[in-house]
PDB file of C-alpha atoms in Angstrom:
ATOM      1  CA  UNK A   1      -8.600  92.399  33.788  1.00 42.00           C
ATOM      2  CA  UNK A   2      -9.819  95.118  31.464  1.00 43.00           C
ATOM      3  CA  UNK A   3     -11.630  97.748  33.280  1.00 51.00           C
ATOM      4  CA  UNK A   4     -15.534  97.111  33.139  1.00 48.00           C
ATOM      5  CA  UNK A   5     -14.867  93.791  31.525  1.00 48.00           C
ATOM      6  CA  UNK A   6     -15.307  90.474  33.927  1.00 54.00           C
ATOM      7  CA  UNK A   7     -13.465  88.408  31.163  1.00 44.00           C
ATOM      8  CA  UNK A   8      -9.888  87.874  31.078  1.00 45.00           C
ATOM      9  CA  UNK A   9      -8.322  87.591  27.498  1.00 38.00           C
ATOM     10  CA  UNK A  10      -6.135  84.768  27.051  1.00 49.00           C
ATOM     11  CA  UNK A  11      -2.894  85.436  24.930  1.00 48.00           C
ATOM     12  CA  UNK A  12      -2.501  83.390  21.611  1.00 61.00           C
ATOM     13  CA  UNK A  13       1.378  83.533  21.380  1.00 75.00           C
ATOM     14  CA  UNK A  14       2.139  80.165  23.134  1.00 78.00           C
ATOM     15  CA  UNK A  15      -0.426  78.280  20.981  1.00 82.00           C
ATOM     16  CA  UNK A  16       0.850  80.325  17.794  1.00 86.00           C
ATOM     17  CA  UNK A  17       4.641  79.670  18.842  1.00 90.00           C
ATOM     18  CA  UNK A  18       3.856  75.710  19.042  1.00 92.00           C
ATOM     19  CA  UNK A  19       1.957  75.953  15.826  1.00 92.00           C
ATOM     20  CA  UNK A  20       4.915  77.152  14.310  1.00 93.00           C
ATOM     21  CA  UNK A  21       7.186  74.707  15.757  1.00 95.00           C
ATOM     22  CA  UNK A  22       5.307  71.852  14.422  1.00 96.00           C
ATOM     23  CA  UNK A  23       5.442  73.233  11.126  1.00 95.00           C
ATOM     24  CA  UNK A  24       8.699  73.968  10.769  1.00 95.00           C
ATOM     25  CA  UNK A  25       9.369  70.201  12.025  1.00 96.00           C
ATOM     26  CA  UNK A  26       7.012  68.679   9.360  1.00 96.00           C
ATOM     27  CA  UNK A  27       8.427  71.275   6.706  1.00 95.00           C
ATOM     28  CA  UNK A  28      11.922  69.513   7.121  1.00 95.00           C
ATOM     29  CA  UNK A  29      10.717  66.127   7.239  1.00 96.00           C
ATOM     30  CA  UNK A  30       8.509  66.380   4.227  1.00 96.00           C
ATOM     31  CA  UNK A  31      11.516  68.354   2.550  1.00 94.00           C
ATOM     32  CA  UNK A  32      13.308  64.933   2.735  1.00 95.00           C
ATOM     33  CA  UNK A  33      10.332  63.368   1.258  1.00 95.00           C
ATOM     34  CA  UNK A  34      10.350  65.829  -1.134  1.00 95.00           C
ATOM     35  CA  UNK A  35      13.941  65.405  -2.465  1.00 93.00           C
ATOM     36  CA  UNK A  36      13.604  61.713  -2.327  1.00 94.00           C
ATOM     37  CA  UNK A  37      10.567  61.943  -4.659  1.00 93.00           C
ATOM     38  CA  UNK A  38      12.535  64.086  -6.856  1.00 92.00           C
ATOM     39  CA  UNK A  39      15.200  61.549  -7.395  1.00 91.00           C
ATOM     40  CA  UNK A  40      12.507  58.787  -7.930  1.00 90.00           C
ATOM     41  CA  UNK A  41      10.828  60.760 -10.809  1.00 87.00           C
ATOM     42  CA  UNK A  42      13.863  62.034 -12.474  1.00 83.00           C
ATOM     43  CA  UNK A  43      12.765  65.774 -12.311  1.00 81.00           C
ATOM     44  CA  UNK A  44      12.808  69.010  -9.737  1.00 84.00           C
ATOM     45  CA  UNK A  45       9.439  69.298  -9.516  1.00 89.00           C
ATOM     46  CA  UNK A  46       5.981  67.574  -9.117  1.00 93.00           C
ATOM     47  CA  UNK A  47       3.248  66.209  -6.805  1.00 94.00           C
ATOM     48  CA  UNK A  48       2.117  63.062  -5.092  1.00 96.00           C
ATOM     49  CA  UNK A  49      -0.845  61.940  -3.526  1.00 97.00           C
ATOM     50  CA  UNK A  50      -0.523  59.143  -0.886  1.00 98.00           C
ATOM     51  CA  UNK A  51      -3.719  57.778   0.646  1.00 97.00           C
ATOM     52  CA  UNK A  52      -4.190  56.588   4.089  1.00 97.00           C
ATOM     53  CA  UNK A  53      -7.409  55.222   6.376  1.00 97.00           C
ATOM     54  CA  UNK A  54      -7.751  59.150   7.117  1.00 97.00           C
ATOM     55  CA  UNK A  55      -7.935  60.927   4.316  1.00 97.00           C
ATOM     56  CA  UNK A  56      -5.306  61.898   1.468  1.00 98.00           C
ATOM     57  CA  UNK A  57      -1.878  63.766   1.525  1.00 98.00           C
ATOM     58  CA  UNK A  58      -0.708  65.622  -1.102  1.00 98.00           C
ATOM     59  CA  UNK A  59       2.907  66.661  -1.043  1.00 97.00           C
ATOM     60  CA  UNK A  60       3.966  69.428  -3.842  1.00 96.00           C
ATOM     61  CA  UNK A  61       7.916  70.060  -4.676  1.00 95.00           C
ATOM     62  CA  UNK A  62       9.726  72.493  -6.822  1.00 92.00           C
ATOM     63  CA  UNK A  63      13.564  71.559  -6.748  1.00 77.00           C
ATOM     64  CA  UNK A  64      13.102  69.470  -3.504  1.00 76.00           C
ATOM     65  CA  UNK A  65      11.685  72.003  -1.428  1.00 88.00           C
ATOM     66  CA  UNK A  66       8.057  71.612   0.042  1.00 94.00           C
ATOM     67  CA  UNK A  67       5.523  74.137  -2.071  1.00 95.00           C
ATOM     68  CA  UNK A  68       2.239  72.398   0.004  1.00 97.00           C
ATOM     69  CA  UNK A  69       1.535  69.501   1.849  1.00 97.00           C
ATOM     70  CA  UNK A  70      -2.275  69.452   2.035  1.00 98.00           C
ATOM     71  CA  UNK A  71      -4.272  66.868   4.197  1.00 98.00           C
ATOM     72  CA  UNK A  72      -7.867  66.244   3.004  1.00 97.00           C
ATOM     73  CA  UNK A  73      -9.853  64.341   5.505  1.00 97.00           C
ATOM     74  CA  UNK A  74     -12.572  61.607   4.510  1.00 95.00           C
ATOM     75  CA  UNK A  75     -15.060  63.995   6.357  1.00 91.00           C
ATOM     76  CA  UNK A  76     -14.219  67.971   7.199  1.00 90.00           C
ATOM     77  CA  UNK A  77     -12.281  70.882   5.391  1.00 94.00           C
ATOM     78  CA  UNK A  78      -8.773  69.636   3.853  1.00 96.00           C
ATOM     79  CA  UNK A  79      -5.962  71.824   5.944  1.00 97.00           C
ATOM     80  CA  UNK A  80      -2.523  72.815   4.471  1.00 97.00           C
ATOM     81  CA  UNK A  81      -0.082  71.715   6.869  1.00 97.00           C
ATOM     82  CA  UNK A  82       2.457  73.373   5.112  1.00 97.00           C
ATOM     83  CA  UNK A  83       1.918  76.518   2.691  1.00 94.00           C
ATOM     84  CA  UNK A  84       3.600  79.424   1.373  1.00 88.00           C
ATOM     85  CA  UNK A  85       0.823  81.450   1.893  1.00 90.00           C
ATOM     86  CA  UNK A  86      -0.399  80.890   5.595  1.00 89.00           C
ATOM     87  CA  UNK A  87       0.237  78.674   8.485  1.00 91.00           C
ATOM     88  CA  UNK A  88      -3.000  76.540   9.213  1.00 94.00           C
ATOM     89  CA  UNK A  89      -5.031  76.855  12.598  1.00 92.00           C
ATOM     90  CA  UNK A  90      -3.692  75.110  15.583  1.00 92.00           C
ATOM     91  CA  UNK A  91      -6.732  72.843  15.796  1.00 93.00           C
ATOM     92  CA  UNK A  92      -6.812  71.746  12.396  1.00 94.00           C
ATOM     93  CA  UNK A  93      -2.798  70.996  12.539  1.00 95.00           C
ATOM     94  CA  UNK A  94      -3.553  68.862  15.432  1.00 95.00           C
ATOM     95  CA  UNK A  95      -6.348  66.830  13.508  1.00 95.00           C
ATOM     96  CA  UNK A  96      -3.625  66.387  10.669  1.00 96.00           C
ATOM     97  CA  UNK A  97      -0.703  65.611  12.663  1.00 97.00           C
ATOM     98  CA  UNK A  98      -2.689  62.815  14.448  1.00 97.00           C
ATOM     99  CA  UNK A  99      -2.833  60.942  10.909  1.00 97.00           C
ATOM    100  CA  UNK A 100       0.903  62.322   9.868  1.00 98.00           C
ATOM    101  CA  UNK A 101       2.869  58.735  10.605  1.00 97.00           C
ATOM    102  CA  UNK A 102       0.049  57.310   8.328  1.00 98.00           C
ATOM    103  CA  UNK A 103       0.992  59.524   5.552  1.00 98.00           C
ATOM    104  CA  UNK A 104       5.130  58.933   5.803  1.00 98.00           C
ATOM    105  CA  UNK A 105       4.313  55.125   6.119  1.00 98.00           C
ATOM    106  CA  UNK A 106       1.797  55.595   2.665  1.00 97.00           C
ATOM    107  CA  UNK A 107       4.926  56.994   1.285  1.00 97.00           C
ATOM    108  CA  UNK A 108       7.286  54.163   2.379  1.00 97.00           C
ATOM    109  CA  UNK A 109       5.364  51.714   0.840  1.00 97.00           C
ATOM    110  CA  UNK A 110       4.995  53.649  -2.227  1.00 96.00           C
ATOM    111  CA  UNK A 111       8.902  53.755  -2.313  1.00 96.00           C
ATOM    112  CA  UNK A 112       8.944  49.695  -1.736  1.00 95.00           C
ATOM    113  CA  UNK A 113       6.629  49.212  -4.475  1.00 95.00           C
ATOM    114  CA  UNK A 114       9.317  49.970  -6.826  1.00 93.00           C
ATOM    115  CA  UNK A 115      11.845  47.302  -5.060  1.00 93.00           C
ATOM    116  CA  UNK A 116      12.663  44.852  -7.935  1.00 92.00           C
ATOM    117  CA  UNK A 117      11.229  46.215 -10.572  1.00 91.00           C
ATOM    118  CA  UNK A 118      13.981  46.797 -12.960  1.00 90.00           C
ATOM    119  CA  UNK A 119      16.001  43.669 -11.950  1.00 91.00           C
ATOM    120  CA  UNK A 120      14.714  41.539 -15.050  1.00 92.00           C
ATOM    121  CA  UNK A 121      15.223  44.779 -17.710  1.00 93.00           C
ATOM    122  CA  UNK A 122      18.131  43.686 -20.045  1.00 94.00           C
ATOM    123  CA  UNK A 123      20.526  46.268 -20.706  1.00 93.00           C
ATOM    124  CA  UNK A 124      21.775  44.146 -24.074  1.00 95.00           C
ATOM    125  CA  UNK A 125      20.434  46.191 -27.167  1.00 95.00           C
ATOM    126  CA  UNK A 126      20.563  45.737 -30.410  1.00 95.00           C
ATOM    127  CA  UNK A 127      23.314  46.700 -32.734  1.00 96.00           C
ATOM    128  CA  UNK A 128      22.873  50.334 -34.010  1.00 96.00           C
ATOM    129  CA  UNK A 129      22.575  50.563 -37.964  1.00 96.00           C
ATOM    130  CA  UNK A 130      25.260  52.924 -39.311  1.00 96.00           C
ATOM    131  CA  UNK A 131      24.458  56.140 -41.231  1.00 94.00           C
ATOM    132  CA  UNK A 132      27.917  56.588 -42.711  1.00 96.00           C
ATOM    133  CA  UNK A 133      27.198  55.467 -46.230  1.00 96.00           C
ATOM    134  CA  UNK A 134      23.996  57.678 -46.554  1.00 95.00           C
ATOM    135  CA  UNK A 135      25.639  60.232 -45.309  1.00 96.00           C
ATOM    136  CA  UNK A 136      28.421  60.125 -47.513  1.00 97.00           C
ATOM    137  CA  UNK A 137      26.234  60.049 -50.734  1.00 97.00           C
ATOM    138  CA  UNK A 138      24.004  63.013 -49.367  1.00 96.00           C
ATOM    139  CA  UNK A 139      27.196  65.165 -49.299  1.00 96.00           C
ATOM    140  CA  UNK A 140      28.227  64.043 -52.436  1.00 97.00           C
ATOM    141  CA  UNK A 141      24.861  64.916 -54.172  1.00 97.00           C
ATOM    142  CA  UNK A 142      24.718  68.239 -52.202  1.00 97.00           C
ATOM    143  CA  UNK A 143      28.167  69.232 -52.938  1.00 97.00           C
ATOM    144  CA  UNK A 144      27.193  68.920 -56.761  1.00 97.00           C
ATOM    145  CA  UNK A 145      23.979  71.070 -55.964  1.00 97.00           C
ATOM    146  CA  UNK A 146      26.285  73.497 -54.528  1.00 97.00           C
ATOM    147  CA  UNK A 147      28.713  73.276 -57.565  1.00 97.00           C
ATOM    148  CA  UNK A 148      25.923  73.961 -59.721  1.00 97.00           C
ATOM    149  CA  UNK A 149      23.823  76.406 -57.833  1.00 97.00           C
ATOM    150  CA  UNK A 150      27.361  78.301 -57.145  1.00 97.00           C
ATOM    151  CA  UNK A 151      27.860  78.344 -61.197  1.00 97.00           C
ATOM    152  CA  UNK A 152      24.534  80.046 -61.621  1.00 96.00           C
ATOM    153  CA  UNK A 153      25.057  82.469 -58.632  1.00 97.00           C
ATOM    154  CA  UNK A 154      28.584  83.557 -60.054  1.00 96.00           C
ATOM    155  CA  UNK A 155      26.776  84.484 -63.450  1.00 93.00           C
ATOM    156  CA  UNK A 156      24.032  86.034 -61.760  1.00 94.00           C
ATOM    157  CA  UNK A 157      26.295  88.031 -59.845  1.00 94.00           C
ATOM    158  CA  UNK A 158      28.139  89.295 -62.886  1.00 90.00           C
ATOM    159  CA  UNK A 159      24.772  90.136 -64.566  1.00 87.00           C
ATOM    160  CA  UNK A 160      22.760  91.396 -61.858  1.00 87.00           C
ATOM    161  CA  UNK A 161      24.901  92.517 -59.204  1.00 90.00           C
ATOM    162  CA  UNK A 162      26.323  91.856 -55.660  1.00 93.00           C
ATOM    163  CA  UNK A 163      23.642  90.182 -54.544  1.00 92.00           C
ATOM    164  CA  UNK A 164      19.904  88.897 -54.965  1.00 96.00           C
ATOM    165  CA  UNK A 165      17.512  86.359 -56.002  1.00 96.00           C
ATOM    166  CA  UNK A 166      16.311  84.101 -58.637  1.00 96.00           C
ATOM    167  CA  UNK A 167      12.865  81.974 -58.736  1.00 96.00           C
ATOM    168  CA  UNK A 168      11.244  79.541 -60.853  1.00 96.00           C
ATOM    169  CA  UNK A 169       8.279  77.550 -60.736  1.00 96.00           C
ATOM    170  CA  UNK A 170       9.116  73.795 -61.197  1.00 95.00           C
ATOM    171  CA  UNK A 171       6.858  70.993 -60.868  1.00 93.00           C
ATOM    172  CA  UNK A 172       4.237  73.074 -59.314  1.00 94.00           C
ATOM    173  CA  UNK A 173       6.505  74.540 -56.614  1.00 96.00           C
ATOM    174  CA  UNK A 174       8.934  77.638 -56.229  1.00 97.00           C
ATOM    175  CA  UNK A 175      12.384  77.285 -56.470  1.00 97.00           C
ATOM    176  CA  UNK A 176      14.659  80.131 -55.083  1.00 98.00           C
ATOM    177  CA  UNK A 177      18.155  80.647 -55.141  1.00 98.00           C
ATOM    178  CA  UNK A 178      19.834  83.552 -53.460  1.00 97.00           C
ATOM    179  CA  UNK A 179      23.080  84.863 -54.122  1.00 97.00           C
ATOM    180  CA  UNK A 180      25.492  86.898 -52.603  1.00 96.00           C
ATOM    181  CA  UNK A 181      28.424  87.582 -54.375  1.00 94.00           C
ATOM    182  CA  UNK A 182      29.353  84.763 -56.808  1.00 94.00           C
ATOM    183  CA  UNK A 183      28.227  82.204 -53.872  1.00 96.00           C
ATOM    184  CA  UNK A 184      24.678  80.898 -53.870  1.00 97.00           C
ATOM    185  CA  UNK A 185      23.053  81.775 -50.032  1.00 97.00           C
ATOM    186  CA  UNK A 186      20.869  79.189 -50.414  1.00 97.00           C
ATOM    187  CA  UNK A 187      18.477  77.133 -52.856  1.00 98.00           C
ATOM    188  CA  UNK A 188      15.050  76.558 -51.191  1.00 98.00           C
ATOM    189  CA  UNK A 189      11.926  74.682 -52.378  1.00 97.00           C
ATOM    190  CA  UNK A 190       8.827  75.854 -51.321  1.00 94.00           C
ATOM    191  CA  UNK A 191       9.117  79.269 -50.640  1.00 86.00           C
ATOM    192  CA  UNK A 192       9.443  80.618 -46.927  1.00 89.00           C
ATOM    193  CA  UNK A 193       9.276  77.480 -44.168  1.00 89.00           C
ATOM    194  CA  UNK A 194      10.155  75.050 -47.338  1.00 95.00           C
ATOM    195  CA  UNK A 195      13.484  72.624 -47.664  1.00 97.00           C
ATOM    196  CA  UNK A 196      16.817  74.274 -48.198  1.00 97.00           C
ATOM    197  CA  UNK A 197      18.636  72.147 -50.401  1.00 97.00           C
ATOM    198  CA  UNK A 198      21.391  74.310 -49.889  1.00 97.00           C
ATOM    199  CA  UNK A 199      21.947  76.803 -46.835  1.00 95.00           C
ATOM    200  CA  UNK A 200      24.433  78.349 -44.817  1.00 91.00           C
ATOM    201  CA  UNK A 201      23.582  75.955 -41.741  1.00 92.00           C
ATOM    202  CA  UNK A 202      22.829  72.455 -42.108  1.00 94.00           C
ATOM    203  CA  UNK A 203      22.473  69.871 -44.763  1.00 95.00           C
ATOM    204  CA  UNK A 204      18.787  68.818 -46.141  1.00 96.00           C
ATOM    205  CA  UNK A 205      17.689  65.783 -44.562  1.00 95.00           C
ATOM    206  CA  UNK A 206      17.906  62.704 -46.948  1.00 96.00           C
ATOM    207  CA  UNK A 207      14.315  62.380 -47.554  1.00 96.00           C
ATOM    208  CA  UNK A 208      14.084  65.693 -48.490  1.00 96.00           C
ATOM    209  CA  UNK A 209      17.062  65.579 -50.661  1.00 97.00           C
ATOM    210  CA  UNK A 210      15.753  62.406 -52.472  1.00 96.00           C
ATOM    211  CA  UNK A 211      12.198  64.040 -52.829  1.00 96.00           C
ATOM    212  CA  UNK A 212      13.938  67.100 -54.776  1.00 97.00           C
ATOM    213  CA  UNK A 213      17.057  66.260 -56.269  1.00 96.00           C
ATOM    214  CA  UNK A 214      15.449  64.886 -59.363  1.00 96.00           C
ATOM    215  CA  UNK A 215      13.993  68.216 -60.066  1.00 96.00           C
ATOM    216  CA  UNK A 216      17.103  70.127 -59.692  1.00 97.00           C
ATOM    217  CA  UNK A 217      18.127  69.572 -63.377  1.00 97.00           C
ATOM    218  CA  UNK A 218      14.670  71.498 -64.480  1.00 97.00           C
ATOM    219  CA  UNK A 219      16.019  74.260 -62.124  1.00 97.00           C
ATOM    220  CA  UNK A 220      19.307  74.575 -64.054  1.00 96.00           C
ATOM    221  CA  UNK A 221      17.308  74.576 -67.400  1.00 96.00           C
ATOM    222  CA  UNK A 222      14.998  77.027 -66.443  1.00 95.00           C
ATOM    223  CA  UNK A 223      17.884  79.016 -65.422  1.00 94.00           C
ATOM    224  CA  UNK A 224      19.189  78.479 -69.050  1.00 93.00           C
ATOM    225  CA  UNK A 225      15.824  79.486 -70.656  1.00 90.00           C
ATOM    226  CA  UNK A 226      16.123  82.594 -68.541  1.00 89.00           C
ATOM    227  CA  UNK A 227      19.723  83.214 -70.117  1.00 87.00           C
ATOM    228  CA  UNK A 228      18.110  82.775 -73.694  1.00 85.00           C
ATOM    229  CA  UNK A 229      15.218  85.360 -72.779  1.00 80.00           C
ATOM    230  CA  UNK A 230      17.742  87.778 -71.930  1.00 79.00           C
ATOM    231  CA  UNK A 231      19.932  87.182 -74.626  1.00 68.00           C
ATOM    232  CA  UNK A 232      22.973  88.382 -72.733  1.00 53.00           C
ATOM    233  CA  UNK A 233      26.269  86.846 -72.332  1.00 54.00           C
ATOM    234  CA  UNK A 234      25.805  84.560 -69.510  1.00 55.00           C
ATOM    235  CA  UNK A 235      27.191  81.307 -69.500  1.00 63.00           C
ATOM    236  CA  UNK A 236      24.804  78.340 -69.437  1.00 65.00           C
ATOM    237  CA  UNK A 237      25.033  75.766 -66.512  1.00 69.00           C
ATOM    238  CA  UNK A 238      24.574  71.843 -66.499  1.00 75.00           C
ATOM    239  CA  UNK A 239      23.718  69.432 -63.681  1.00 75.00           C
ATOM    240  CA  UNK A 240      24.654  66.045 -63.300  1.00 77.00           C
ATOM    241  CA  UNK A 241      24.346  64.190 -59.722  1.00 72.00           C
ATOM    242  CA  UNK A 242      26.120  61.079 -60.894  1.00 70.00           C
TER     243      UNK A 242
END
């Protein structure tokens, strides 16, 4: 008893210790549910809500660990039974735990609802069409474009220097060839962000190639006109995709 006061102060240590024991047990048990949900959902994180007669339980998890387990009763304030911030009050925890078994049963029903869902799903799939002939034809045309672009690059390298770009407008679209030495680094249609008919990385898509290959002769003709305008000793170049 404190001098001058008549009422003893009860210690909260026992209640807090018991609260922490319950929370630790729930965290471990709910962690099993979290890992099963992660397996079922096909990912490491997510959340699910399970409804009982007394309220709703929401379990949020990340990498199989419980981020929080929240109980929202049909009346009254919500309680975070498990939380990364602070433990629940003992009274609120006791109220929530009275419905915990119902939460687990709701989870079990959720899992059971998937029983037999995939039994009639067929794994006999249609044959996959081959792209081999398309790729062979694409690569053949790209090689022809490469040949003519390298020929232009070689002439421009001889006339204009080690590296540079040559651009012309074809069918109202900008075409640009960049050379580095006697080799074309790229042939691009449409400016920055456009389509690369040639590049150091990957071939163009077949639809893009189909759209622009018909204008390659016009680009070559524009280069030859450029040669005529220069009146210099640059060789003409021709292109025939066939």
